mmCIF file of C-alpha atoms in Angstrom:
data_model
loop_
_atom_site.group_PDB
_atom_site.id
_atom_site.type_symbol
_atom_site.label_atom_id
_atom_site.label_comp_id
_atom_site.label_asym_id
_atom_site.label_seq_id
_atom_site.Cartn_x
_atom_site.Cartn_y
_atom_site.Cartn_z
ATOM 1 C CA MET P 1435 36.346 8.898 -21.371
ATOM 2 C CA SER P 1436 38.768 10.158 -23.900
ATOM 3 C CA ILE P 1437 37.654 13.379 -26.068
ATOM 4 C CA TYR P 1438 37.669 13.145 -29.901
ATOM 5 C CA ARG P 1439 38.381 16.242 -31.685
ATOM 6 C CA ILE P 1440 37.339 16.943 -35.150
ATOM 7 C CA ALA P 1441 38.208 20.315 -36.763
ATOM 8 C CA HIS P 1442 35.740 21.916 -39.411
ATOM 9 C CA LEU P 1443 36.727 24.365 -41.913
ATOM 10 C CA SER P 1444 35.005 25.265 -45.227
ATOM 11 C CA ASP P 1445 35.156 27.242 -48.592
ATOM 12 C CA PRO P 1446 38.872 27.983 -48.674
ATOM 13 C CA HIS P 1447 38.553 29.269 -52.265
ATOM 14 C CA LEU P 1448 42.199 28.635 -53.197
ATOM 15 C CA PRO P 1449 43.880 31.148 -55.485
ATOM 16 C CA PRO P 1450 43.464 30.001 -59.174
ATOM 17 C CA PRO P 1451 46.615 28.665 -60.421
ATOM 18 C CA PRO P 1452 48.000 29.631 -63.957
ATOM 19 C CA GLY P 1453 45.836 28.170 -66.556
ATOM 20 C CA ALA P 1454 42.805 27.769 -64.384
ATOM 21 C CA PHE P 1455 40.729 29.813 -66.908
ATOM 22 C CA GLY P 1456 41.160 29.189 -70.689
ATOM 23 C CA TRP P 1457 39.705 30.743 -73.704
ATOM 24 C CA LYS P 1458 36.951 27.962 -74.168
ATOM 25 C CA ASP P 1459 35.748 28.997 -70.699
ATOM 26 C CA VAL P 1460 34.220 32.142 -72.040
ATOM 27 C CA PHE P 1461 31.336 30.226 -73.351
ATOM 28 C CA THR P 1462 30.550 28.670 -69.986
ATOM 29 C CA LYS P 1463 29.451 29.893 -66.495
ATOM 30 C CA ARG P 1464 33.390 30.113 -65.642
ATOM 31 C CA LEU P 1465 33.392 33.563 -67.334
ATOM 32 C CA LEU P 1466 30.829 34.760 -64.599
ATOM 33 C CA SER P 1467 32.839 33.311 -61.852
ATOM 34 C CA ARG P 1468 36.035 34.760 -63.376
ATOM 35 C CA ILE P 1469 34.478 38.257 -63.307
ATOM 36 C CA ALA P 1470 33.332 37.768 -59.738
ATOM 37 C CA TRP P 1471 36.790 36.529 -58.699
ATOM 38 C CA ARG P 1472 38.308 40.017 -59.336
ATOM 39 C CA LYS P 1473 36.326 41.224 -56.430
ATOM 40 C CA LYS P 1474 36.380 38.084 -54.369
ATOM 41 C CA ARG P 1475 40.096 37.799 -54.549
ATOM 42 C CA LYS P 1476 40.356 40.788 -52.241
ATOM 43 C CA VAL P 1477 38.324 38.960 -49.569
ATOM 44 C CA HIS P 1478 39.725 35.451 -49.988
ATOM 45 C CA ARG P 1479 43.255 35.863 -49.135
ATOM 46 C CA PRO P 1480 46.000 33.137 -49.254
ATOM 47 C CA GLU P 1481 47.904 34.510 -46.210
ATOM 48 C CA VAL P 1482 44.528 34.321 -44.110
ATOM 49 C CA LEU P 1483 44.204 30.584 -45.074
ATOM 50 C CA ALA P 1484 47.795 29.898 -44.296
ATOM 51 C CA ALA P 1485 47.392 31.410 -40.767
ATOM 52 C CA LEU P 1486 44.261 29.356 -40.311
ATOM 53 C CA VAL P 1487 45.920 26.078 -41.477
ATOM 54 C CA ALA P 1488 48.885 26.597 -39.097
ATOM 55 C CA ASP P 1489 46.474 27.354 -36.166
ATOM 56 C CA LEU P 1490 44.517 24.319 -36.944
ATOM 57 C CA LYS P 1491 47.803 22.127 -37.144
ATOM 58 C CA ALA P 1492 48.890 23.410 -33.794
ATOM 59 C CA ALA P 1493 45.894 22.271 -32.283
ATOM 60 C CA ALA P 1494 46.318 18.804 -33.502
ATOM 61 C CA PRO P 1495 42.818 17.501 -34.055
ATOM 62 C CA ASP P 1496 42.130 13.887 -34.502
ATOM 63 C CA HIS P 1497 40.314 14.446 -37.922
ATOM 64 C CA VAL P 1498 39.523 17.405 -40.154
ATOM 65 C CA VAL P 1499 36.367 18.141 -42.197
ATOM 66 C CA ILE P 1500 36.442 20.438 -45.182
ATOM 67 C CA SER P 1501 32.947 21.141 -46.374
ATOM 68 C CA GLY P 1502 33.609 22.291 -49.845
ATOM 69 C CA ASP P 1503 34.636 25.246 -52.353
ATOM 70 C CA LEU P 1504 38.218 24.368 -52.591
ATOM 71 C CA THR P 1505 38.315 25.770 -56.113
ATOM 72 C CA ASN P 1506 36.416 28.796 -57.856
ATOM 73 C CA PHE P 1507 35.907 27.698 -61.603
ATOM 74 C CA ALA P 1508 35.880 23.988 -61.203
ATOM 75 C CA SER P 1509 38.430 23.534 -64.021
ATOM 76 C CA ARG P 1510 40.696 20.489 -64.183
ATOM 77 C CA THR P 1511 43.844 22.750 -63.415
ATOM 78 C CA GLU P 1512 42.031 23.964 -60.396
ATOM 79 C CA ILE P 1513 40.983 20.509 -59.061
ATOM 80 C CA SER P 1514 44.627 19.198 -59.511
ATOM 81 C CA ALA P 1515 45.992 22.253 -57.728
ATOM 82 C CA ALA P 1516 43.650 21.590 -54.967
ATOM 83 C CA ARG P 1517 44.824 18.115 -54.635
ATOM 84 C CA LYS P 1518 48.290 19.399 -54.098
ATOM 85 C CA TRP P 1519 47.085 21.637 -51.348
ATOM 86 C CA LEU P 1520 45.393 18.731 -49.782
ATOM 87 C CA GLU P 1521 48.520 16.746 -49.933
ATOM 88 C CA SER P 1522 50.222 19.462 -48.083
ATOM 89 C CA LEU P 1523 47.776 19.140 -45.111
ATOM 90 C CA GLY P 1524 48.751 15.696 -44.162
ATOM 91 C CA GLU P 1525 47.659 12.142 -44.371
ATOM 92 C CA PRO P 1526 44.421 11.891 -46.500
ATOM 93 C CA ALA P 1527 42.789 9.368 -43.997
ATOM 94 C CA ASN P 1528 42.732 12.254 -41.504
ATOM 95 C CA PHE P 1529 40.800 14.572 -43.695
ATOM 96 C CA THR P 1530 37.271 14.385 -45.089
ATOM 97 C CA VAL P 1531 36.132 16.727 -48.112
ATOM 98 C CA SER P 1532 32.740 17.312 -49.113
ATOM 99 C CA PRO P 1533 32.672 18.995 -52.471
ATOM 100 C CA GLY P 1534 30.940 22.400 -53.053
ATOM 101 C CA ASN P 1535 28.980 24.164 -55.640
ATOM 102 C CA HIS P 1536 32.242 26.000 -57.068
ATOM 103 C CA ASP P 1537 34.034 22.594 -57.267
ATOM 104 C CA ALA P 1538 31.160 21.675 -59.820
ATOM 105 C CA LEU P 1539 30.576 24.942 -61.305
ATOM 106 C CA ALA P 1540 30.748 23.928 -64.822
ATOM 107 C CA GLY P 1541 32.027 21.255 -67.234
ATOM 108 C CA ALA P 1542 31.126 17.784 -68.051
ATOM 109 C CA GLY P 1543 30.933 14.947 -65.565
ATOM 110 C CA GLY P 1544 29.146 14.021 -62.247
ATOM 111 C CA GLN P 1545 30.825 12.900 -59.039
ATOM 112 C CA GLU P 1546 33.516 11.153 -61.129
ATOM 113 C CA ARG P 1547 35.127 14.672 -61.664
ATOM 114 C CA PHE P 1548 36.185 14.150 -58.111
ATOM 115 C CA ALA P 1549 38.040 11.112 -58.472
ATOM 116 C CA ILE P 1550 41.329 12.981 -58.183
ATOM 117 C CA TRP P 1551 40.281 13.452 -54.557
ATOM 118 C CA ALA P 1552 39.165 10.193 -53.808
ATOM 119 C CA PRO P 1553 41.457 9.465 -50.872
ATOM 120 C CA TRP P 1554 39.969 12.500 -49.056
ATOM 121 C CA LEU P 1555 36.452 11.706 -49.883
ATOM 122 C CA GLY P 1556 36.191 8.353 -48.063
ATOM 123 C CA ASP P 1557 37.940 5.055 -47.477
ATOM 124 C CA THR P 1558 36.586 3.449 -50.659
ATOM 125 C CA GLY P 1559 39.022 4.880 -53.184
ATOM 126 C CA GLU P 1560 35.771 6.065 -55.160
ATOM 127 C CA SER P 1561 34.303 9.229 -55.862
ATOM 128 C CA GLN P 1562 30.522 8.229 -55.153
ATOM 129 C CA PHE P 1563 28.437 9.417 -52.299
ATOM 130 C CA PRO P 1564 27.539 8.877 -49.622
ATOM 131 C CA GLN P 1565 30.732 7.577 -47.997
ATOM 132 C CA VAL P 1566 30.871 6.544 -44.305
ATOM 133 C CA ARG P 1567 34.238 6.723 -42.486
ATOM 134 C CA VAL P 1568 34.466 5.503 -39.080
ATOM 135 C CA ARG P 1569 37.020 7.551 -37.060
ATOM 136 C CA GLY P 1570 37.235 6.865 -32.992
ATOM 137 C CA PRO P 1571 33.822 7.178 -31.717
ATOM 138 C CA VAL P 1572 32.585 8.893 -34.836
ATOM 139 C CA ALA P 1573 30.926 7.871 -38.015
ATOM 140 C CA ILE P 1574 31.225 10.434 -40.755
ATOM 141 C CA PHE P 1575 28.693 10.289 -43.397
ATOM 142 C CA ASN P 1576 30.081 12.291 -46.288
ATOM 143 C CA LEU P 1577 27.502 13.721 -48.822
ATOM 144 C CA CYS P 1578 27.870 15.644 -52.178
ATOM 145 C CA SER P 1579 25.576 18.503 -52.767
ATOM 146 C CA ALA P 1580 27.839 19.933 -55.550
ATOM 147 C CA VAL P 1581 25.939 20.080 -59.008
ATOM 148 C CA PRO P 1582 26.545 22.194 -62.062
ATOM 149 C CA THR P 1583 23.735 24.893 -62.097
ATOM 150 C CA ALA P 1584 22.680 27.713 -64.574
ATOM 151 C CA PRO P 1585 24.155 31.213 -64.562
ATOM 152 C CA HIS P 1586 23.428 33.274 -61.296
ATOM 153 C CA LEU P 1587 22.572 29.988 -59.201
ATOM 154 C CA ALA P 1588 24.449 28.295 -56.690
ATOM 155 C CA THR P 1589 21.955 25.675 -55.485
ATOM 156 C CA GLY P 1590 22.811 22.142 -54.503
ATOM 157 C CA ARG P 1591 21.215 18.770 -54.930
ATOM 158 C CA LEU P 1592 21.863 15.370 -53.236
ATOM 159 C CA GLY P 1593 19.493 13.329 -55.680
ATOM 160 C CA GLU P 1594 17.167 10.412 -54.838
ATOM 161 C CA ASP P 1595 19.974 7.737 -55.195
ATOM 162 C CA GLN P 1596 22.247 9.633 -52.593
ATOM 163 C CA LEU P 1597 19.302 10.027 -50.136
ATOM 164 C CA ARG P 1598 18.122 6.541 -50.506
ATOM 165 C CA LYS P 1599 21.826 5.263 -49.574
ATOM 166 C CA LEU P 1600 21.921 7.820 -46.862
ATOM 167 C CA ASP P 1601 18.694 6.421 -45.209
ATOM 168 C CA ALA P 1602 20.112 2.924 -45.466
ATOM 169 C CA ALA P 1603 23.411 3.870 -43.930
ATOM 170 C CA LEU P 1604 22.046 5.861 -40.966
ATOM 171 C CA ALA P 1605 19.759 2.713 -40.164
ATOM 172 C CA ASP P 1606 22.816 0.507 -40.223
ATOM 173 C CA PRO P 1607 23.204 -0.999 -36.758
ATOM 174 C CA ALA P 1608 26.790 -0.793 -37.008
ATOM 175 C CA TYR P 1609 26.738 2.772 -36.393
ATOM 176 C CA ALA P 1610 24.020 3.011 -33.797
ATOM 177 C CA ASN P 1611 26.414 3.560 -30.953
ATOM 178 C CA LEU P 1612 28.529 5.929 -32.525
ATOM 179 C CA PHE P 1613 28.430 9.729 -32.853
ATOM 180 C CA ARG P 1614 26.778 10.287 -36.363
ATOM 181 C CA LEU P 1615 28.157 13.187 -38.159
ATOM 182 C CA VAL P 1616 26.597 14.305 -41.526
ATOM 183 C CA VAL P 1617 28.737 16.496 -43.738
ATOM 184 C CA LEU P 1618 27.723 18.437 -46.896
ATOM 185 C CA HIS P 1619 28.490 21.797 -48.490
ATOM 186 C CA HIS P 1620 25.020 23.380 -48.781
ATOM 187 C CA PRO P 1621 23.111 24.370 -45.524
ATOM 188 C CA PRO P 1622 20.105 21.988 -45.090
ATOM 189 C CA HIS P 1623 17.998 24.120 -42.842
ATOM 190 C CA GLU P 1624 15.469 26.825 -43.964
ATOM 191 C CA GLY P 1625 16.665 30.420 -43.995
ATOM 192 C CA ALA P 1626 20.376 30.092 -44.000
ATOM 193 C CA VAL P 1627 20.794 31.337 -47.332
ATOM 194 C CA SER P 1628 18.678 32.561 -50.311
ATOM 195 C CA LYS P 1629 16.702 30.513 -52.592
ATOM 196 C CA ARG P 1630 19.014 30.860 -55.262
ATOM 197 C CA LYS P 1631 21.939 29.248 -53.156
ATOM 198 C CA ALA P 1632 19.660 26.676 -51.360
ATOM 199 C CA LEU P 1633 19.770 22.876 -51.402
ATOM 200 C CA ASP P 1634 16.943 22.005 -53.598
ATOM 201 C CA ASP P 1635 15.872 18.771 -52.252
ATOM 202 C CA ARG P 1636 16.319 19.590 -48.554
ATOM 203 C CA HIS P 1637 13.037 18.695 -47.493
ATOM 204 C CA ALA P 1638 13.707 15.021 -48.712
ATOM 205 C CA LEU P 1639 16.975 15.301 -46.523
ATOM 206 C CA HIS P 1640 14.844 16.498 -43.581
ATOM 207 C CA ALA P 1641 12.712 13.330 -44.034
ATOM 208 C CA VAL P 1642 15.663 11.179 -43.760
ATOM 209 C CA LEU P 1643 17.058 12.597 -40.814
ATOM 210 C CA GLU P 1644 13.694 12.980 -39.049
ATOM 211 C CA ARG P 1645 13.389 9.012 -39.723
ATOM 212 C CA ARG P 1646 16.796 7.971 -38.939
ATOM 213 C CA GLY P 1647 18.392 10.532 -36.670
ATOM 214 C CA ALA P 1648 22.017 12.076 -36.683
ATOM 215 C CA ASP P 1649 24.020 13.734 -33.906
ATOM 216 C CA LEU P 1650 25.347 16.751 -35.991
ATOM 217 C CA VAL P 1651 25.151 18.221 -39.159
ATOM 218 C CA LEU P 1652 28.069 20.347 -40.663
ATOM 219 C CA HIS P 1653 28.002 22.596 -43.658
ATOM 220 C CA GLY P 1654 29.751 25.487 -45.306
ATOM 221 C CA HIS P 1655 28.517 27.737 -48.382
ATOM 222 C CA ALA P 1656 26.850 30.473 -46.465
ATOM 223 C CA HIS P 1657 30.322 32.063 -45.356
ATOM 224 C CA GLU P 1658 28.925 32.650 -42.063
ATOM 225 C CA ALA P 1659 28.981 31.209 -38.619
ATOM 226 C CA LEU P 1660 25.520 29.648 -38.415
ATOM 227 C CA LEU P 1661 23.812 27.505 -35.730
ATOM 228 C CA GLY P 1662 20.531 25.708 -36.777
ATOM 229 C CA ALA P 1663 18.545 22.837 -36.098
ATOM 230 C CA LEU P 1664 16.622 19.973 -37.735
ATOM 231 C CA ARG P 1665 13.825 17.639 -36.505
ATOM 232 C CA GLY P 1666 15.201 14.031 -35.499
ATOM 233 C CA PRO P 1667 13.228 11.003 -34.691
ATOM 234 C CA ASN P 1668 10.519 11.446 -31.807
ATOM 235 C CA GLY P 1669 10.807 15.092 -31.706
ATOM 236 C CA ALA P 1670 14.639 15.069 -31.034
ATOM 237 C CA THR P 1671 16.714 17.977 -32.201
ATOM 238 C CA ILE P 1672 19.655 17.590 -34.555
ATOM 239 C CA PRO P 1673 22.001 20.614 -34.452
ATOM 240 C CA VAL P 1674 23.381 22.032 -37.548
ATOM 241 C CA LEU P 1675 26.680 24.094 -37.764
ATOM 242 C CA GLY P 1676 28.311 26.125 -40.283
ATOM 243 C CA VAL P 1677 31.390 28.124 -40.556
ATOM 244 C CA PRO P 1678 32.627 31.348 -42.483
ATOM 245 C CA SER P 1679 35.058 30.869 -45.444
ATOM 246 C CA ALA P 1680 38.617 29.661 -44.215
ATOM 247 C CA SER P 1681 40.464 32.281 -46.298
ATOM 248 C CA ALA P 1682 38.263 35.366 -45.566
ATOM 249 C CA ARG P 1683 39.747 38.520 -44.233
ATOM 250 C CA PRO P 1684 37.067 40.557 -42.249
ATOM 251 C CA ASN P 1685 34.091 41.313 -44.456
ATOM 252 C CA ARG P 1686 30.277 41.608 -44.164
ATOM 253 C CA HIS P 1687 29.818 37.717 -43.937
ATOM 254 C CA GLY P 1688 32.565 37.301 -41.385
ATOM 255 C CA PRO P 1689 36.111 36.621 -41.039
ATOM 256 C CA ALA P 1690 37.974 33.171 -41.369
ATOM 257 C CA ARG P 1691 37.041 30.644 -38.698
ATOM 258 C CA TRP P 1692 37.393 26.974 -37.826
ATOM 259 C CA ASN P 1693 35.617 24.991 -34.965
ATOM 260 C CA ALA P 1694 37.013 22.389 -33.015
ATOM 261 C CA ILE P 1695 34.201 19.845 -32.203
ATOM 262 C CA GLU P 1696 34.941 18.023 -28.917
ATOM 263 C CA ILE P 1697 33.276 14.951 -28.754
ATOM 264 C CA GLU P 1698 33.253 13.033 -25.490
ATOM 265 C CA PRO P 1699 31.414 9.747 -24.999
ATOM 266 C CA ARG P 1700 29.417 9.349 -21.694
ATOM 267 C CA ALA P 1701 29.983 6.354 -19.517
ATOM 268 C CA HIS P 1702 26.419 5.203 -19.913
ATOM 269 C CA GLY P 1703 25.756 5.913 -23.627
ATOM 270 C CA GLY P 1704 25.481 9.281 -25.499
ATOM 271 C CA PHE P 1705 27.838 11.999 -26.085
ATOM 272 C CA ASP P 1706 28.701 15.519 -24.664
ATOM 273 C CA VAL P 1707 29.711 18.036 -27.528
ATOM 274 C CA ARG P 1708 31.731 21.142 -26.875
ATOM 275 C CA ILE P 1709 32.406 23.780 -29.798
ATOM 276 C CA VAL P 1710 35.602 25.797 -29.613
ATOM 277 C CA ALA P 1711 35.451 28.653 -32.251
ATOM 278 C CA ARG P 1712 38.813 30.006 -33.366
ATOM 279 C CA GLY P 1713 39.261 32.598 -35.994
ATOM 280 C CA VAL P 1714 40.316 36.183 -37.260
ATOM 281 C CA GLU P 1715 39.640 39.224 -35.215
ATOM 282 C CA ALA P 1716 39.728 42.759 -36.657
ATOM 283 C CA GLY P 1717 42.864 44.712 -35.426
ATOM 284 C CA ARG P 1718 44.764 41.439 -34.175
ATOM 285 C CA GLU P 1719 47.330 39.399 -35.732
ATOM 286 C CA GLY P 1720 46.873 35.703 -36.086
ATOM 287 C CA LEU P 1721 43.863 33.676 -34.913
ATOM 288 C CA ALA P 1722 42.300 33.761 -31.388
ATOM 289 C CA GLU P 1723 39.764 31.723 -29.529
ATOM 290 C CA LEU P 1724 36.430 33.398 -30.191
ATOM 291 C CA GLY P 1725 34.308 31.392 -27.800
ATOM 292 C CA LEU P 1726 33.306 28.098 -26.614
ATOM 293 C CA PHE P 1727 29.757 26.466 -25.922
ATOM 294 C CA SER P 1728 28.084 23.423 -25.170
ATOM 295 C CA LEU P 1729 26.425 22.193 -28.403
ATOM 296 C CA THR P 1730 23.357 20.785 -26.668
ATOM 297 C CA GLU P 1731 22.853 23.862 -24.308
ATOM 298 C CA ALA P 1732 23.104 26.324 -27.408
ATOM 299 C CA VAL P 1733 20.654 24.405 -29.562
ATOM 300 C CA ASP P 1734 18.390 24.195 -26.535
ATOM 301 C CA GLN P 1735 18.570 27.912 -26.047
ATOM 302 C CA ARG P 1736 17.981 28.711 -29.518
ATOM 303 C CA GLY P 1737 14.797 26.549 -29.802
#
């Protein structure tokens, strides 16, 4: 059986373009983010992101998942600039974007603020979630945990309506024999991030996944390489995988990395999944292979 390859990167934190921060923003949470960016810009480097994107393109994956935080202040100028960056990557149908908390940092509007990214969110041409895209043997369930929050908070929330629709989508028999991949920005498992950065309604998501199941959950937000697990139906284990920021030079969280997820259908049902991690190594130019592992074996050893 042929292998389907999905690349996962997250949290590129694109450099703010001119006009990304205006005088009216001093009265919003954007001011705090602007102050924080003075330090963060030393970590999030455009040359690192460019090297990672070049490495990813050379690998020619079948599909690319980007799990949020393309922007820093969520201004209209930034969101528009992020679209231009997405356009530079390739055809929108080959990329799926799940917005992050920085993409909804402040300002009016809900998910409609992402309408300009609609071609990268799903196949409906809308900015509503969840969206389901079928690519090869994979059904991608794209969620949005990005919501505006109070100062000093970076929490996420899916909401009852999105969770209800996810429950129905995961139960749809049309996806029963596909590899069901769930994508969101915030880590859904316990202990991945502090309470002020956590997914507020993660327990409701746990209940949906335990009832309906999934094959893999991808996330960003933590800026670390993380491997976790959630409970699926009948005691099954659902692996959860996160990556560091795609633009980060070596720092306390971990330098830039992307994961190649190789999904191979078995002849008699089910899938074998292998992860190939590629990223920045201190003292070495370019990106290198950091390791590879069987996802099932890694989760079994962890648990």
